[in-house]
């Protein structure tokens, strides 16, 4: 079963996202951006590296012109704006990384330098010696007692204790950890608040969960994801194509005897190559990962986040994901001749001492439906507790005997008769996948309670949204087919897997993958591990077993399997943002041609002024305006890159139409306006 | 422009699309090795060829095997054609006693025909014997076209299923396309051309006495059947130097209309074969629609520019009704010239029925730009389709991320390897065209070939390398192409445009074939609708065309605006 104590952690956490442009964060990003100008690291980004090389070249030309006493203002201005283009790109990346760094610092504080109590013998927990946490090896056994920090990741082999995992999850309510079962994993840096545990260490120093989280949010080990690599190749290819176009221009233009200057060609090259997306590409990736981290999900790689966007099938456990996971009262069915109010009152008293969620839900239903407030348990009441043998519970109060329980048990125990109408109602309840309970007062059956696995509100709409995105949902449950079918219909999933064993899950995943589909699932138990490893996106629960956490490629710190849906959306948003900015960047080129080409050739062919459709003031201001626009657009799009393009589950065709219009159409139009405005400013201020 | 002109254009295009429907299905059946009506007659011949060559047609080849077989076949074809041209004086069927071709020219010409370019640095009637024309040029008109179609089929098969290791058998594809498609069509069309007045003879040239009493030698030859395959196979190499403008090669408006039909038939029909073979007919129609859209736009641009006439002539009081008639023949008229021009350059055919050098600058810009866009509109037989698929993959990749999934085309994920190979292919044209043109414009022996100064001179050089690298073969004119420098560089450009392009494309096909075919869902980028057609057109213009803007600005655009200002060069 999935632990489901904190379903809305993610919601709460999202609310505390710092402002997009926290001034302190920006200030820290500036030196970092300058440090990133190092060509050795920048070479990983072919477009921006090209820009840097060209910037250096134009700078050298400006210096040369100044030394020679020639006009150096224009090359210097171009050089300055080319350098700013590079700087804006590294700045975007630095800002994206900076947003993760604050989180990393808080995590680092939790990384313990404490002394661990290393056990000398496995069967004797009184004999231990101090050992630095960082010196622990995999397989070591340590004792952790109340007040101790867990020294490293491990598996509980003995004992039971409550542990405060706030350092990792942000959730301060302690959770139970015990040996065996599905709650045996402990995380280094968490605090044991009561009792003791014997833990077998499962992570080598430096590779604990906390270490990986820190590296992840800092982006230190960031690898380019497959789509990012493919996009990089496209951008590098376009850079080469435009390099060919610009370099050959020297030969073509020398035919009319007036080849353009290197400065002008440099400006043309940089405005044509896709600097916008090239400059923002890594920021988009880091920000996507960061969104996931803020959402309290840790992905082991960017590859996993991308895969989430590609998912075709979601495998969801019924309990805890689709339903609340415990049966709740959903209706009263009174026997003939009994009013529902009478039945409700009897049910209320029969459940007054029942502390189970089912019992609470009966009280809540009686209050909600019949306005019956549950009184405090009277001191003279005699409680009849539920036992596995009797399968009945209830209360003797003021001379009356209130009982509820499994129908056949109650009928037998109370020697009562079951009215045929009621028997039919109960059969109907069972057929719908719910459980009927009989209620009796003083040996008379008053009616039935319908106990139902309640489908979470709103989940049906979310599945419909997923369907519009082309994602199939499959409900996995241990229930029998009948019950499973009823709940599947109510929740609106596309398919279900009843009486499912872990092997069934694995088989379902493999079958879908064999058809070329990508599968995501959430799981927590040890027997979920093979399926989590097989799935393309395996979201393990932080409260789950160590085996599950290692098999999955994401861990949800809030242990809320429903978040799988949001994970898919974050993955999609990441891909959409990349695509949108790529389209925008490429579409920009049209306007830049109209700005620069007439400016370059106007001395050779004054008639080409006709192509100057923006009516830019002078050749110099036209070229400079295009370069300035090209640099500023990077900064202007940083918020979009970090926040991500808005995503709505409306199906691919509608999404494409909208994004193509906004980012393709916008990309065509925006630079015409932007370049014209910059040109106006340049000419009005008398710069050119 | 006249209503009748447009009616003619639309009628011909409708006939092309109408005939592409049955032919597309037929080609898909031929590609699959299914029986056709022609099998009872040609089946034994096909089996005999396989037996002679030791070919098992059912034995599939991976992309490497397919590429190697294609390269080996073309290398052998090149060597044989080169030998024939060099030794034509020693070989039979040379009634005019032409000398062996010079080495540079023979190199250029052999490459030209092997690559389906048919760039002609020689004048057919003044340099090539009947044997060179028939055993050399006509044979390559068939097999270079069949090679192109075979390559397109191989690329198509990559999308036909998941986890495929093989792309078909090159030898079987080549044989089947030649036997069941090209030969029968060419025979029928050749007879039509004979009926329309083209000569088909092995007799000597005729010596005639003109009305003025002078002597004129009238070249003849086996024209009709070579012209048939010249158009069907988008080869374009004319029997005569002036190509379809010659009265024996383009005897009437009807003949020119049939030629337009023939040079577009297979490229358009292959889109529908593609749709049938990948199991998505709408996809085939979308590719066809994009091609057709560009053809219409190109035709309209040429028609408008040429019908408007030359402003300098109009200022001198020339009758505006005919438009710019320099380099055109009255028997065709502006509409048929415009459609012929847009399709011969869009389709990588390269036959001409008017002289581009005499077009207005904007009219001349259109054929140039259509070639530079990658010869995919509709492109050469086969090469148009696989070029279009490359653009479709790039379009899917650029914009496909915007639906929030790894981009897919027909269920095949487009990832790093595919993007790399597609970009390699796309890089070939600008590198070859702009690179060779730029070098040539600063080399004295190269610019000596130019007839004009200024932007028009640049257009002439730019056009030559565009035509060569695009495997088009049409000439802008005004360029003395038979020089060692141009013969060599244009020959290399043709080779790059064909083989340096298609080898990465085959590798791309191999990579795609091996991938699983992801089933379509509501989350899949829809590639078979109008939206994708628009996107694809945009990507062709931006990724295929933008890099040529500076060169076009310096060439035809500068030519145009200086002309408006009254300047000529």
Short mmCIF file of C-alpha atoms in Angstrom, two decimals, chain B residues 320-528:
data_model
loop_
_atom_site.label_atom_id
_atom_site.label_comp_id
_atom_site.label_asym_id
_atom_site.label_seq_id
_atom_site.Cartn_x
_atom_site.Cartn_y
_atom_site.Cartn_z
CA UNK B 320 3.10 45.64 -74.43
CA UNK B 321 0.57 42.98 -75.41
CA UNK B 322 3.09 40.18 -75.94
CA UNK B 323 5.24 40.91 -72.89
CA UNK B 324 8.94 40.17 -72.95
CA UNK B 325 9.35 37.94 -76.03
CA UNK B 326 13.14 37.91 -76.24
CA UNK B 327 14.34 34.30 -76.24
CA UNK B 328 10.83 32.92 -76.58
CA UNK B 329 8.87 31.46 -79.46
CA UNK B 330 5.46 32.72 -80.47
CA UNK B 331 4.22 29.16 -81.00
CA UNK B 332 4.31 28.56 -77.22
CA UNK B 333 3.27 31.93 -75.78
CA UNK B 334 3.90 33.30 -72.29
CA UNK B 335 1.65 30.90 -70.35
CA UNK B 336 3.25 27.71 -71.63
CA UNK B 337 6.71 29.20 -71.24
CA UNK B 338 5.96 30.16 -67.63
CA UNK B 339 4.60 26.73 -66.73
CA UNK B 340 7.40 24.97 -68.59
CA UNK B 341 10.02 27.11 -66.84
CA UNK B 342 8.62 26.69 -63.35
CA UNK B 343 8.22 22.95 -63.75
CA UNK B 344 11.49 22.26 -65.53
CA UNK B 345 13.41 23.94 -62.72
CA UNK B 346 11.08 22.88 -59.95
CA UNK B 347 11.19 19.34 -61.27
CA UNK B 348 14.94 19.17 -61.84
CA UNK B 349 14.28 18.39 -65.48
CA UNK B 350 16.33 21.11 -67.06
CA UNK B 351 14.79 21.04 -70.51
CA UNK B 352 13.91 24.54 -71.64
CA UNK B 353 11.51 25.98 -74.18
CA UNK B 354 12.80 29.53 -73.79
CA UNK B 355 16.11 31.18 -72.95
CA UNK B 356 16.29 32.25 -69.30
CA UNK B 357 19.13 34.66 -69.98
CA UNK B 358 16.65 36.78 -71.90
CA UNK B 359 14.00 36.75 -69.16
CA UNK B 360 13.38 39.81 -67.06
CA UNK B 361 15.53 39.68 -63.90
CA UNK B 362 12.58 38.60 -61.74
CA UNK B 363 11.46 36.05 -64.33
CA UNK B 364 14.98 34.65 -64.27
CA UNK B 365 15.09 34.69 -60.49
CA UNK B 366 12.23 32.19 -60.22
CA UNK B 367 13.89 29.23 -61.98
CA UNK B 368 17.11 29.97 -60.11
CA UNK B 369 15.38 30.05 -56.74
CA UNK B 370 13.32 26.95 -57.48
CA UNK B 371 16.53 25.03 -58.12
CA UNK B 372 18.20 26.42 -55.01
CA UNK B 373 15.26 25.41 -52.83
CA UNK B 374 16.56 21.89 -53.19
CA UNK B 375 14.94 20.48 -56.32
CA UNK B 376 11.96 19.15 -54.44
CA UNK B 377 9.14 21.09 -56.10
CA UNK B 378 8.36 18.46 -57.37
CA UNK B 379 12.02 17.63 -57.96
CA UNK B 380 13.66 15.04 -60.12
CA UNK B 381 12.19 11.58 -60.47
CA UNK B 382 12.86 10.07 -57.07
CA UNK B 383 15.24 12.78 -55.91
CA UNK B 384 12.31 15.15 -55.49
CA UNK B 385 10.55 12.78 -53.15
CA UNK B 386 13.53 11.90 -51.00
CA UNK B 387 14.52 15.56 -50.84
CA UNK B 388 11.00 16.39 -49.75
CA UNK B 389 11.14 13.70 -47.07
CA UNK B 390 14.34 15.28 -45.72
CA UNK B 391 12.58 18.65 -45.50
CA UNK B 392 9.55 17.00 -43.91
CA UNK B 393 11.79 15.45 -41.25
CA UNK B 394 13.38 18.82 -40.55
CA UNK B 395 9.98 20.52 -40.42
CA UNK B 396 8.76 17.88 -37.99
CA UNK B 397 11.85 18.34 -35.90
CA UNK B 398 11.84 22.13 -35.76
CA UNK B 399 8.18 22.58 -34.98
CA UNK B 400 7.26 19.12 -33.71
CA UNK B 401 8.71 19.78 -30.28
CA UNK B 402 5.94 22.34 -29.93
CA UNK B 403 3.39 19.59 -29.30
CA UNK B 404 5.44 18.41 -26.34
CA UNK B 405 6.81 15.15 -27.66
CA UNK B 406 9.94 13.93 -29.34
CA UNK B 407 9.13 14.72 -32.96
CA UNK B 408 7.84 11.85 -35.06
CA UNK B 409 7.24 11.54 -38.78
CA UNK B 410 4.95 8.67 -39.70
CA UNK B 411 5.61 7.07 -36.34
CA UNK B 412 9.39 7.29 -36.64
CA UNK B 413 11.12 9.36 -33.98
CA UNK B 414 13.41 12.05 -35.36
CA UNK B 415 16.44 12.15 -33.10
CA UNK B 416 20.06 13.23 -33.11
CA UNK B 417 21.27 10.80 -35.75
CA UNK B 418 18.47 11.65 -38.15
CA UNK B 419 18.96 15.38 -37.67
CA UNK B 420 22.68 15.02 -38.25
CA UNK B 421 22.22 13.12 -41.51
CA UNK B 422 19.47 15.43 -42.73
CA UNK B 423 21.63 18.48 -42.03
CA UNK B 424 24.57 16.85 -43.82
CA UNK B 425 22.38 16.43 -46.87
CA UNK B 426 20.92 19.94 -46.66
CA UNK B 427 24.44 21.38 -46.37
CA UNK B 428 25.49 20.00 -49.76
CA UNK B 429 23.58 22.42 -51.97
CA UNK B 430 24.63 25.74 -50.39
CA UNK B 431 28.22 24.58 -49.99
CA UNK B 432 28.49 23.47 -53.62
CA UNK B 433 26.50 26.33 -55.16
CA UNK B 434 27.81 29.25 -53.14
CA UNK B 435 31.30 27.83 -52.69
CA UNK B 436 32.01 27.22 -56.38
CA UNK B 437 30.28 30.43 -57.48
CA UNK B 438 32.24 32.55 -55.02
CA UNK B 439 35.55 31.04 -56.06
CA UNK B 440 34.67 31.36 -59.73
CA UNK B 441 33.73 35.03 -59.42
CA UNK B 442 37.26 35.90 -58.32
CA UNK B 443 39.08 33.65 -60.80
CA UNK B 444 40.09 35.23 -64.07
CA UNK B 445 39.69 32.07 -66.25
CA UNK B 446 36.20 31.56 -64.81
CA UNK B 447 34.80 35.06 -65.21
CA UNK B 448 36.15 35.10 -68.75
CA UNK B 449 33.25 32.74 -69.57
CA UNK B 450 30.66 35.35 -68.63
CA UNK B 451 28.83 37.24 -71.36
CA UNK B 452 27.63 40.06 -69.11
CA UNK B 453 29.05 42.34 -66.43
CA UNK B 454 27.32 43.43 -63.24
CA UNK B 455 24.56 41.55 -61.47
CA UNK B 456 23.47 39.76 -64.62
CA UNK B 457 26.94 38.24 -64.98
CA UNK B 458 26.74 37.02 -61.40
CA UNK B 459 23.33 35.48 -62.14
CA UNK B 460 24.81 33.54 -65.06
CA UNK B 461 27.53 31.98 -62.89
CA UNK B 462 25.22 31.43 -59.95
CA UNK B 463 22.72 29.73 -62.20
CA UNK B 464 25.31 27.38 -63.67
CA UNK B 465 26.40 26.05 -60.29
CA UNK B 466 22.84 25.95 -58.97
CA UNK B 467 21.78 23.96 -62.02
CA UNK B 468 24.73 21.57 -61.65
CA UNK B 469 24.51 21.02 -57.88
CA UNK B 470 20.73 20.75 -58.07
CA UNK B 471 21.13 18.16 -60.84
CA UNK B 472 18.83 20.27 -62.94
CA UNK B 473 20.90 20.73 -66.07
CA UNK B 474 19.16 23.71 -67.55
CA UNK B 475 21.38 26.56 -68.64
CA UNK B 476 20.73 30.22 -68.00
CA UNK B 477 22.74 30.97 -71.05
CA UNK B 478 25.34 33.65 -71.53
CA UNK B 479 28.01 31.39 -70.13
CA UNK B 480 30.72 29.69 -72.15
CA UNK B 481 30.67 26.49 -70.18
CA UNK B 482 33.12 24.36 -72.17
CA UNK B 483 36.27 25.41 -70.35
CA UNK B 484 38.53 23.22 -68.23
CA UNK B 485 37.65 25.14 -65.04
CA UNK B 486 33.89 25.06 -65.51
CA UNK B 487 33.81 21.52 -66.89
CA UNK B 488 35.69 20.30 -63.83
CA UNK B 489 33.97 22.33 -61.12
CA UNK B 490 30.50 21.89 -62.56
CA UNK B 491 31.21 18.15 -62.83
CA UNK B 492 32.19 18.04 -59.16
CA UNK B 493 29.13 20.09 -58.23
CA UNK B 494 26.91 17.59 -60.06
CA UNK B 495 28.54 14.67 -58.26
CA UNK B 496 28.16 16.35 -54.88
CA UNK B 497 24.57 17.27 -55.59
CA UNK B 498 23.67 13.70 -56.38
CA UNK B 499 25.86 11.38 -54.35
CA UNK B 500 27.00 13.52 -51.41
CA UNK B 501 23.31 14.23 -50.92
CA UNK B 502 21.86 10.79 -51.30
CA UNK B 503 24.34 8.76 -49.26
CA UNK B 504 23.44 10.57 -46.01
CA UNK B 505 19.79 10.30 -47.01
CA UNK B 506 20.13 6.52 -47.41
CA UNK B 507 21.88 6.35 -44.03
CA UNK B 508 18.97 8.36 -42.66
CA UNK B 509 16.55 5.88 -44.20
CA UNK B 510 18.48 2.99 -42.68
CA UNK B 511 18.36 4.61 -39.27
CA UNK B 512 14.63 5.34 -39.53
CA UNK B 513 13.83 1.88 -40.86
CA UNK B 514 15.34 0.23 -37.80
CA UNK B 515 13.17 2.26 -35.41
CA UNK B 516 9.85 1.02 -34.14
CA UNK B 517 6.83 2.63 -35.71
CA UNK B 518 5.11 4.40 -32.84
CA UNK B 519 1.33 4.13 -33.13
CA UNK B 520 -0.43 7.41 -33.74
CA UNK B 521 -2.41 9.06 -30.96
CA UNK B 522 -4.11 12.35 -30.21
CA UNK B 523 -0.74 13.53 -28.91
CA UNK B 524 1.04 12.90 -32.18
CA UNK B 525 2.10 15.80 -34.37
CA UNK B 526 -0.34 15.55 -37.28
CA UNK B 527 1.67 15.59 -40.51
CA UNK B 528 -1.10 14.84 -42.96
#
